[in-house]
Amino acid sequence: MSQAASILPEPAADVPAQPPRHVAIIMDGNGRWAASRHLPRVAGHREGARAVKRTVSAAIRHDVQWLTIYAFSSENWRRPAGEVMDLTGLLRQYLRTEIAELASNGVRIRFIGDRDRFDAGIRDDLAQAERATVGNTKLNLTVALSYGARAEILAAARAMGEAVRQGRLDTDALTEDAFAGFLSTDGIPDPDLIIRTSGEQRLSNFLLWQAAYAELVFLDVLWPDFGDEHFAAAMADFSRRERRFGARPG
Ligand code: FPP
C-alpha cells in the first residue's frame, strides 16, 4: 500500500453504520406545499400528517429508538383561529385513526409542551394515547405540541429553584443532569440528529437545551413531500459526521 493511501481514512463501508439513537424533526413547509398547488393550507397539513406516518415507519426500519416531531409550537397559537382548528382537528383525527396501528407496531407515544392550552377533549385524547401505548418499546415517539424551548427551560429553572427553596435539593447538586431532570424531556436521551425540512436553517425554539451536541441536517424538501429517501439521506449524512462532543479528534 502506498504511503499516500495509508493516511486515508478507512472506507465508510468498513465501519458499521451506527444509527442515531434519537432523531428529532422540525416539519416545515406545509403551507408552501399547498400554496404551490393553489390549495388551502389545510391541504398541506393533511399531506403533512401522511408524511408523519411514513416517517414513523422509516424510523422503525432504520432502528431509530427515539423520534421527536415538532407538530405545534407555542408561537403557532398566533396563526388564524381557522388554521389552529385545522391543525388540532388533524391531530385528533391522527390520534383516533392511528393509535391502534402505532400500538401494534410497538410505538410508545408521549407529548411534550403546554397541553393546558388545549381543550379538555384533546387533553383526554392525548392522555388516552399515552396510556394505550405505555408498554411499548420499539420506537419512542414524542410529539411536541404547544411547545417552546425557552418556556420549557424557564419552567425547569423555576421548579429547580422551588426544590432548593423547599430544601429538597442542595445547591451543590445543581448540575446539568439535575437540571435536565426538570425538563419535559426527563428520561429521553438528547437528540443525536435534528432534521429540518423546507430549506429554512433555524431551530425555532425547538429543544434548545437538548440540541447542544446534535448534528443538524437541513433538507430542501417541503414536509408533505418528505419520504423514505429523505430520511435515508439524512441518516447517511449523519453517518458521515464526526461527532466529537467538544473533544479533539482521536
Ligand atoms: C409547518 O408548516 C408545519 C406545522 C406548523 C405543523 C405540522 C403539522 C403536521 C405535519 C400535521 C399534523 C401533525 C400530526 C402529528 C398528525 P408551515 O405551515 O409553517 O409551512 P410554511 O412555512 O410553508 O407556511
Coordinates of C-alpha atoms and ligand atoms in Angstrom, one line a residue:
M1 CA 0.0 0.0 0.0
S2 CA 1.4 3.4 -0.9
Q3 CA 2.1 5.9 1.8
A4 CA -0.5 8.3 0.5
A5 CA -3.1 5.6 0.6
S6 CA -2.2 4.6 4.2
I7 CA -3.2 8.0 5.6
L8 CA -6.6 8.0 4.1
P9 CA -9.5 7.2 6.5
E10 CA -11.0 3.7 6.4
P11 CA -13.6 3.4 3.7
A12 CA -17.1 4.1 5.2
A13 CA -18.3 0.6 4.1
D14 CA -15.9 -1.0 6.6
V15 CA -17.4 0.9 9.5
P16 CA -20.7 -0.5 10.8
A17 CA -23.1 2.4 10.5
Q18 CA -24.3 3.4 13.9
P19 CA -27.8 4.9 13.5
P20 CA -28.6 7.9 15.6
R21 CA -30.5 6.8 18.7
H22 CA -32.7 9.9 18.7
V23 CA -33.9 11.8 15.6
A24 CA -35.9 15.0 16.0
I25 CA -37.6 16.7 13.2
I26 CA -38.8 20.2 12.5
M27 CA -41.6 19.6 10.0
D28 CA -41.7 22.7 7.9
G29 CA -43.2 23.7 4.6
N30 CA -46.8 22.5 4.7
G31 CA -48.1 26.0 3.8
R32 CA -45.7 26.4 0.8
W33 CA -46.5 23.0 -0.4
A34 CA -50.2 23.9 -0.5
A35 CA -49.7 27.4 -2.0
S36 CA -47.6 26.0 -4.8
R37 CA -50.6 23.8 -5.8
H38 CA -53.2 26.6 -5.2
L39 CA -54.7 24.6 -2.4
P40 CA -55.8 25.8 1.1
R41 CA -53.1 25.5 3.8
V42 CA -55.1 22.7 5.5
A43 CA -54.3 20.5 2.4
G44 CA -50.6 20.9 3.2
H45 CA -51.2 20.0 6.8
R46 CA -53.2 17.0 5.8
E47 CA -50.5 15.8 3.5
G48 CA -48.0 16.5 6.3
A49 CA -49.9 14.1 8.6
R50 CA -49.4 11.4 5.9
A51 CA -45.6 12.2 5.9
V52 CA -45.6 11.7 9.7
K53 CA -46.9 8.1 9.1
R54 CA -44.2 7.5 6.6
T55 CA -41.6 8.9 8.9
V56 CA -42.6 6.7 11.8
S57 CA -42.2 3.6 9.6
A58 CA -38.9 4.8 8.3
A59 CA -37.6 5.4 11.8
I60 CA -38.5 1.9 12.8
R61 CA -36.9 0.4 9.7
H62 CA -33.7 2.3 10.4
D63 CA -33.6 1.1 14.1
V64 CA -34.0 4.6 15.5
Q65 CA -35.3 4.2 19.1
W66 CA -36.4 7.8 19.7
L67 CA -38.3 10.1 17.3
T68 CA -39.4 13.5 18.3
I69 CA -41.6 15.7 15.9
Y70 CA -42.4 19.4 16.3
A71 CA -46.1 19.4 15.4
F72 CA -47.3 22.7 17.0
S73 CA -45.1 25.4 18.5
S74 CA -46.2 27.8 21.3
E75 CA -45.9 30.5 18.6
N76 CA -48.4 28.6 16.3
W77 CA -51.3 29.8 18.5
R78 CA -50.8 33.2 16.8
R79 CA -52.0 31.7 13.5
P80 CA -55.6 32.5 12.4
A81 CA -58.1 30.6 14.5
G82 CA -59.2 28.6 11.5
E83 CA -55.8 27.2 10.9
V84 CA -55.3 26.4 14.6
M85 CA -58.6 24.5 14.4
D86 CA -57.5 22.6 11.3
L87 CA -54.2 21.6 13.0
T88 CA -55.8 20.4 16.2
G89 CA -58.5 18.7 14.2
L90 CA -55.9 16.8 12.2
L91 CA -54.1 15.9 15.4
R92 CA -57.2 14.4 16.9
Q93 CA -58.0 12.5 13.7
Y94 CA -54.4 11.2 13.6
L95 CA -54.7 10.0 17.2
R96 CA -58.0 8.3 16.7
T97 CA -57.2 6.6 13.5
E98 CA -53.5 5.7 14.0
I99 CA -53.2 4.8 17.7
A100 CA -54.1 1.1 17.2
E101 CA -51.5 0.8 14.4
L102 CA -48.9 2.7 16.3
A103 CA -49.5 0.4 19.3
S104 CA -49.4 -2.8 17.2
N105 CA -46.1 -1.6 15.7
G106 CA -44.6 -1.2 19.2
V107 CA -44.7 2.6 19.3
R108 CA -44.9 4.4 22.6
I109 CA -46.3 7.9 22.2
R110 CA -45.6 10.9 24.5
F111 CA -46.4 14.5 24.3
I112 CA -44.3 17.5 25.5
G113 CA -45.4 21.1 25.6
D114 CA -48.1 23.1 27.4
R115 CA -51.1 20.8 27.0
D116 CA -53.2 23.0 29.3
R117 CA -53.8 25.3 26.4
F118 CA -55.8 22.7 24.6
D119 CA -59.4 22.0 25.3
A120 CA -60.4 19.1 27.6
G121 CA -61.4 16.8 24.7
I122 CA -57.9 17.0 23.2
R123 CA -56.2 16.6 26.6
D124 CA -58.2 13.4 27.1
D125 CA -57.2 12.1 23.7
L126 CA -53.5 12.8 24.5
A127 CA -53.7 11.1 27.8
Q128 CA -55.5 8.2 26.3
A129 CA -52.9 7.8 23.5
E130 CA -50.1 7.8 26.1
R131 CA -51.9 5.2 28.3
A132 CA -52.7 2.9 25.4
T133 CA -49.0 2.7 24.3
V134 CA -47.2 3.0 27.6
G135 CA -45.8 -0.6 27.5
N136 CA -44.3 -0.3 24.0
T137 CA -40.5 -0.2 23.5
K138 CA -39.8 -0.5 19.7
L139 CA -40.0 3.3 19.0
N140 CA -40.5 6.1 21.4
L141 CA -42.4 8.8 19.5
T142 CA -42.6 12.2 21.2
V143 CA -44.9 14.8 19.8
A144 CA -44.1 18.4 20.7
L145 CA -47.4 20.3 21.0
S146 CA -47.8 23.9 22.1
Y147 CA -44.1 23.5 22.8
G148 CA -41.4 26.2 23.2
A149 CA -37.9 25.5 24.4
R150 CA -37.4 28.9 26.3
A151 CA -40.7 28.4 28.2
E152 CA -39.6 24.8 29.0
I153 CA -36.2 26.0 30.3
L154 CA -37.8 28.7 32.3
A155 CA -40.3 26.3 33.9
A156 CA -37.4 23.9 34.7
A157 CA -35.4 26.8 36.3
R158 CA -38.5 27.8 38.4
A159 CA -39.1 24.2 39.5
M160 CA -35.5 23.7 40.4
G161 CA -35.4 27.0 42.4
E162 CA -38.5 25.8 44.2
A163 CA -36.9 22.5 45.1
V164 CA -33.9 24.3 46.5
R165 CA -36.2 26.7 48.5
Q166 CA -38.1 23.8 50.0
G167 CA -34.8 22.1 50.9
R168 CA -35.4 19.1 48.6
L169 CA -32.3 19.9 46.6
D170 CA -28.9 21.2 47.7
T171 CA -27.2 24.0 45.7
D172 CA -24.2 21.7 45.4
A173 CA -26.5 19.3 43.5
L174 CA -27.3 21.9 40.8
T175 CA -25.7 20.0 37.9
E176 CA -26.6 19.8 34.2
D177 CA -28.0 16.3 34.7
A178 CA -30.1 17.5 37.7
F179 CA -31.4 20.4 35.6
A180 CA -32.3 18.1 32.7
G181 CA -34.4 16.2 35.1
F182 CA -36.7 19.2 35.4
L183 CA -37.3 19.5 31.7
S184 CA -40.3 17.9 29.9
T185 CA -37.8 15.5 28.2
D186 CA -36.7 13.9 31.5
G187 CA -35.8 10.3 30.7
I188 CA -35.5 11.0 27.0
P189 CA -31.9 10.9 25.6
D190 CA -30.8 14.1 23.8
P191 CA -31.3 14.1 20.0
D192 CA -28.3 13.0 18.0
L193 CA -29.7 14.3 14.8
I194 CA -32.1 17.2 14.1
I195 CA -33.7 17.4 10.6
R196 CA -35.5 20.5 9.4
T197 CA -37.3 20.5 6.1
S198 CA -38.2 23.3 3.7
G199 CA -34.7 24.8 3.4
E200 CA -35.0 27.0 6.4
Q201 CA -32.0 26.8 8.7
R202 CA -33.2 27.6 12.2
L203 CA -34.1 25.8 15.4
S204 CA -37.2 27.9 16.0
N205 CA -37.2 27.4 19.8
F206 CA -37.1 23.6 19.5
L207 CA -35.2 21.5 22.1
L208 CA -32.7 24.3 22.7
W209 CA -31.1 22.7 25.8
Q210 CA -31.3 19.1 24.4
A211 CA -29.8 20.1 21.0
A212 CA -26.4 21.1 22.5
Y213 CA -24.5 18.4 20.5
A214 CA -27.0 17.4 17.9
E215 CA -26.0 17.1 14.3
L216 CA -28.2 19.4 12.2
V217 CA -29.4 18.4 8.7
F218 CA -31.4 20.9 6.6
L219 CA -33.2 19.4 3.7
D220 CA -34.6 21.3 0.6
V221 CA -37.8 19.3 0.7
L222 CA -41.2 20.6 1.8
W223 CA -42.6 18.4 4.7
P224 CA -45.6 16.9 2.8
D225 CA -43.1 15.5 0.2
F226 CA -40.8 14.0 2.9
G227 CA -40.4 10.3 2.4
D228 CA -38.1 7.3 2.9
E229 CA -35.5 8.6 0.6
H230 CA -35.2 11.9 2.5
F231 CA -35.0 10.0 5.8
A232 CA -32.3 7.7 4.4
A233 CA -30.4 10.7 3.0
A234 CA -30.4 12.4 6.5
M235 CA -29.2 9.2 8.1
A236 CA -26.4 8.9 5.5
D237 CA -25.4 12.5 6.2
F238 CA -25.3 11.8 9.9
S239 CA -23.1 8.7 9.4
R240 CA -20.5 10.8 7.7
R241 CA -20.3 13.4 10.5
E242 CA -17.5 13.0 13.1
R243 CA -19.1 13.6 16.5
R244 CA -16.5 14.9 19.0
F245 CA -18.7 16.4 21.7
G246 CA -16.2 19.2 22.0
A247 CA -13.2 16.9 22.3
R248 CA -10.2 16.8 19.9
P249 CA -10.1 14.1 17.2
G250 CA -8.5 10.9 18.4
Ligands
FPP1 C1 -45.0 23.7 9.3 O1 -45.6 24.1 8.1 C2 -45.8 22.7 9.9 C3 -46.7 22.9 11.0 C4 -46.8 24.2 11.7 C5 -47.4 21.8 11.6 C6 -47.0 20.4 11.4 C7 -48.2 19.6 11.4 C8 -48.4 18.5 10.7 C9 -47.3 17.8 10.0 C10 -49.7 17.8 10.6 C11 -50.4 17.3 11.8 C12 -49.4 16.6 12.8 C13 -49.6 15.4 13.3 C14 -48.7 14.9 14.4 C15 -50.7 14.5 12.8 P1 -46.0 25.6 7.9 O2 -47.4 25.7 7.9 O3 -45.2 26.5 8.8 O4 -45.4 25.8 6.4 P2 -44.9 27.1 5.7 O5 -43.7 27.6 6.4 O6 -44.6 26.7 4.3 O7 -46.0 28.1 5.7

